[in-house]
XYZ file of N, CA and C in Angstrom:
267
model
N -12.752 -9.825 46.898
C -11.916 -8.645 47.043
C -11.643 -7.968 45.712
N -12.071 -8.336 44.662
C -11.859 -8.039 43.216
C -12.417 -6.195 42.839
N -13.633 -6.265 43.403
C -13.770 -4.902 43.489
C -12.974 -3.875 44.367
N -12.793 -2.892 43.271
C -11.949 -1.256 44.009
C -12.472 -1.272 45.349
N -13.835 -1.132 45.800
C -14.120 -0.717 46.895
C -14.043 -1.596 47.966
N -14.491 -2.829 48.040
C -14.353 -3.711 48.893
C -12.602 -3.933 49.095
N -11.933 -3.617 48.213
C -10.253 -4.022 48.919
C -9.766 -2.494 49.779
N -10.735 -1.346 49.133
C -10.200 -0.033 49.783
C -10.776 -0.947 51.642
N -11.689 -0.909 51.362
C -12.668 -1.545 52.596
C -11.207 -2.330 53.225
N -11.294 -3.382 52.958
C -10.189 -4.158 53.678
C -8.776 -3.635 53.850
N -8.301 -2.631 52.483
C -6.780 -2.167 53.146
C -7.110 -1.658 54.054
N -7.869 -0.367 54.565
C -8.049 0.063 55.601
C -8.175 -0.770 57.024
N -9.229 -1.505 57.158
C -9.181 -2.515 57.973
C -7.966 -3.145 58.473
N -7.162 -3.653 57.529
C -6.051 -4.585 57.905
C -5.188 -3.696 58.458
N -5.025 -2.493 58.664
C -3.867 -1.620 59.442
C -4.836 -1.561 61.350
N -5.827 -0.753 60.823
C -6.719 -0.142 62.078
C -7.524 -1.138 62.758
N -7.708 -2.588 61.993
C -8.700 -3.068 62.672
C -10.087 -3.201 62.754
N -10.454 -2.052 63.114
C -12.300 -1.465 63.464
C -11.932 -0.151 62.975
N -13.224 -0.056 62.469
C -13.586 1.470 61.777
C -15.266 1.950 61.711
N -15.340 3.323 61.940
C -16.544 3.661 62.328
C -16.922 3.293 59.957
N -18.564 3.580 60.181
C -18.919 3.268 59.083
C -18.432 4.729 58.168
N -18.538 5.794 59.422
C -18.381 7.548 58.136
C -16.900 7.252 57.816
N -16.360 7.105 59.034
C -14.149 6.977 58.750
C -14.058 6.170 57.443
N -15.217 5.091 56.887
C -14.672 4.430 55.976
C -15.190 4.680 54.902
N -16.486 5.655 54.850
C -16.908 6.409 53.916
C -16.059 7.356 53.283
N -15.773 8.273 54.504
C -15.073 9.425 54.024
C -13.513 9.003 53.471
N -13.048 8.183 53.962
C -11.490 7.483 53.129
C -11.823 6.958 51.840
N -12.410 6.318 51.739
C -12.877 5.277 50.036
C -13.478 6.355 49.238
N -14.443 7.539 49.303
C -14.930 8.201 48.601
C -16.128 8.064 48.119
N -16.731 6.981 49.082
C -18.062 6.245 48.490
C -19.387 6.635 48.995
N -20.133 6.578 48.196
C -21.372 6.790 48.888
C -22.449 5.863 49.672
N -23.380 6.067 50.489
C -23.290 5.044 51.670
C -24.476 3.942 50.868
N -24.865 4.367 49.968
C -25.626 2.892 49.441
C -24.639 1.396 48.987
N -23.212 2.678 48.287
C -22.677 1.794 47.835
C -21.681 1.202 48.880
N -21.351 1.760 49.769
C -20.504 0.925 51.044
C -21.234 -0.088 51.741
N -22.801 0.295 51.894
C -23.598 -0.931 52.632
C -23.215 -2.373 51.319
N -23.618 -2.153 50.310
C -23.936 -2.773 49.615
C -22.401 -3.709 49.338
N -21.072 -3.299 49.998
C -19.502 -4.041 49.589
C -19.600 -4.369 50.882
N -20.266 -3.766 52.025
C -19.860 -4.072 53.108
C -20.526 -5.414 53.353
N -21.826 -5.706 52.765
C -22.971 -6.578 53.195
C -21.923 -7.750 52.250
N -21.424 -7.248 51.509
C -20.727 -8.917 50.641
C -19.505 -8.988 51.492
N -18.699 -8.148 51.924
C -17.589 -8.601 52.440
C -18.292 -9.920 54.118
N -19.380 -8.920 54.412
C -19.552 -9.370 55.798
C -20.345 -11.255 55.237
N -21.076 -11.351 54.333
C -21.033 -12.912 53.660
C -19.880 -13.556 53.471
N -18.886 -13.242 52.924
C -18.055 -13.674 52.990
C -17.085 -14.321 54.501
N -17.571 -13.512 55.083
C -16.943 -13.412 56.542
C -15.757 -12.837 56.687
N -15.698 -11.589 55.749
C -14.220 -11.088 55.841
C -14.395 -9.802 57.136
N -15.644 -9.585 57.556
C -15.651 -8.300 57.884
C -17.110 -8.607 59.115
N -16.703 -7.937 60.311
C -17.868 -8.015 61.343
C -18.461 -6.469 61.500
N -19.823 -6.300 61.471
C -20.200 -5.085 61.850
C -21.236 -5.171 62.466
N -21.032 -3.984 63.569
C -21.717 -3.631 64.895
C -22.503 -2.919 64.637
N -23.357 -2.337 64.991
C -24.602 -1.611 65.317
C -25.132 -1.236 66.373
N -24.853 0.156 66.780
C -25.691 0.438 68.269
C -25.617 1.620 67.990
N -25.989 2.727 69.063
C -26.883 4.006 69.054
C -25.706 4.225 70.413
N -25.014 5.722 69.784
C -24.215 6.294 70.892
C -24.792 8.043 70.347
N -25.395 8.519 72.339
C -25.879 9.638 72.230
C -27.148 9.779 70.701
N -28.206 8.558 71.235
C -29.109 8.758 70.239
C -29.317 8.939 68.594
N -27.634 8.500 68.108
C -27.657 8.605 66.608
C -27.053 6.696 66.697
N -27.348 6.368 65.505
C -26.789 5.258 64.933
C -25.166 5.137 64.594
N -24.820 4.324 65.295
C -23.498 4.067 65.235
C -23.162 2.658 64.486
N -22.368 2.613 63.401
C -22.022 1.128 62.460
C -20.536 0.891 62.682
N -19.902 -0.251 63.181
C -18.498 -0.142 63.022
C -18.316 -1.474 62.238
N -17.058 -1.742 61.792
C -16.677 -2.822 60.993
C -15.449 -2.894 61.452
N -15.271 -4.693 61.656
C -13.986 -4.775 61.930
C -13.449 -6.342 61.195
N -12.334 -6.255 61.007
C -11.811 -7.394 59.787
C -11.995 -8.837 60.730
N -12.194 -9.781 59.960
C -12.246 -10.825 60.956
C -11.072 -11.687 60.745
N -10.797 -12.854 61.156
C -9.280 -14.078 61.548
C -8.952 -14.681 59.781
N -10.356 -14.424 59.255
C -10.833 -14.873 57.365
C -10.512 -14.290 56.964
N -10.801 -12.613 56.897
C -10.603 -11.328 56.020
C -9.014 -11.351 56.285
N -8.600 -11.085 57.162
C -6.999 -11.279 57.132
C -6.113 -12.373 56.426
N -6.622 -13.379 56.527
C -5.912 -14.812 55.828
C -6.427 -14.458 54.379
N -7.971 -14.129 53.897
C -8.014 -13.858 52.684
C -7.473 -12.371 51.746
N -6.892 -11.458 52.733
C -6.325 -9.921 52.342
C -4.872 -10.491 51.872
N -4.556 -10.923 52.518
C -3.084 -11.592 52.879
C -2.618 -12.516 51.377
N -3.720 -13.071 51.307
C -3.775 -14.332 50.351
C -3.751 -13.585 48.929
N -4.512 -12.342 49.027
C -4.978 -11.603 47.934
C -3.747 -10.954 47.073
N -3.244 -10.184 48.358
C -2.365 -9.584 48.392
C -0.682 -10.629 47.475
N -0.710 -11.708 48.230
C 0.646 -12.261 47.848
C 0.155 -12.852 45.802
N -0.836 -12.877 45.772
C -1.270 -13.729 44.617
C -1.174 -11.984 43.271
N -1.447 -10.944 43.854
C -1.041 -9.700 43.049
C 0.426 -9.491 42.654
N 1.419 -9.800 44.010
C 2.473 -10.185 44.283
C 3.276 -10.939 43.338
N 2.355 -11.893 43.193
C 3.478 -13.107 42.214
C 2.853 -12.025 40.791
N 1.861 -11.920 40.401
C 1.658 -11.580 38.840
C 2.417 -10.249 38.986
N 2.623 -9.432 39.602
C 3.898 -8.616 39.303
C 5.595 -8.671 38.873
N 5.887 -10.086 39.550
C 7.250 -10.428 39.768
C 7.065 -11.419 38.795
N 5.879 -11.532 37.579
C 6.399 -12.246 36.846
C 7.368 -12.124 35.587
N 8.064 -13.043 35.439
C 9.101 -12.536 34.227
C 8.936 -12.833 33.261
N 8.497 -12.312 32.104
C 7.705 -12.387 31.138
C 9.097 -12.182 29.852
N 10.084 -12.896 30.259
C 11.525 -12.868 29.326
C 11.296 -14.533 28.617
């Protein structure tokens, strides 16, 4: 999750769930070599499931967070958490 794009990837996810592949293009700002390319590591990881099928003859990609990506967003999240609240007195 260390990279900008792969956590944009997952904040999104962790609210909505599933997301078409453009909805998560067009939110992150990325271009689609480089979203395959965070998406294909998140989905190794097993943070992230994506679909593939053809609606009305175009290619359709969705991604959706998996039971991992949540326990590891979560995990991510509280561990940013503590290095903020640290007291450095």
């Amino acid at each position: 999750l260390h990279s900008q794009l792969r956590l944009a990837v997952m904040s999104l996810l962790i609210g909505i769930k599933e997301a078409e592949f453009t909805f998560i293009k067009e939110k992150t700002n990325a271009t689609a070599g480089n979203l395959s390319v965070q998406i294909q590591k998140l989905k190794d990881a097993g943070y992230i499931e994506e679909n593939k099928q053809f609606k009305d003859n175009y290619p359709l990609t969705t991604c959706s967070i998996t039971k991992k990506g949540i326990e590891a967003f979560e995990k991510y999240v509280k561990a940013l958490q503590g290095y903020l609240h640290t007291d450095t007195n």
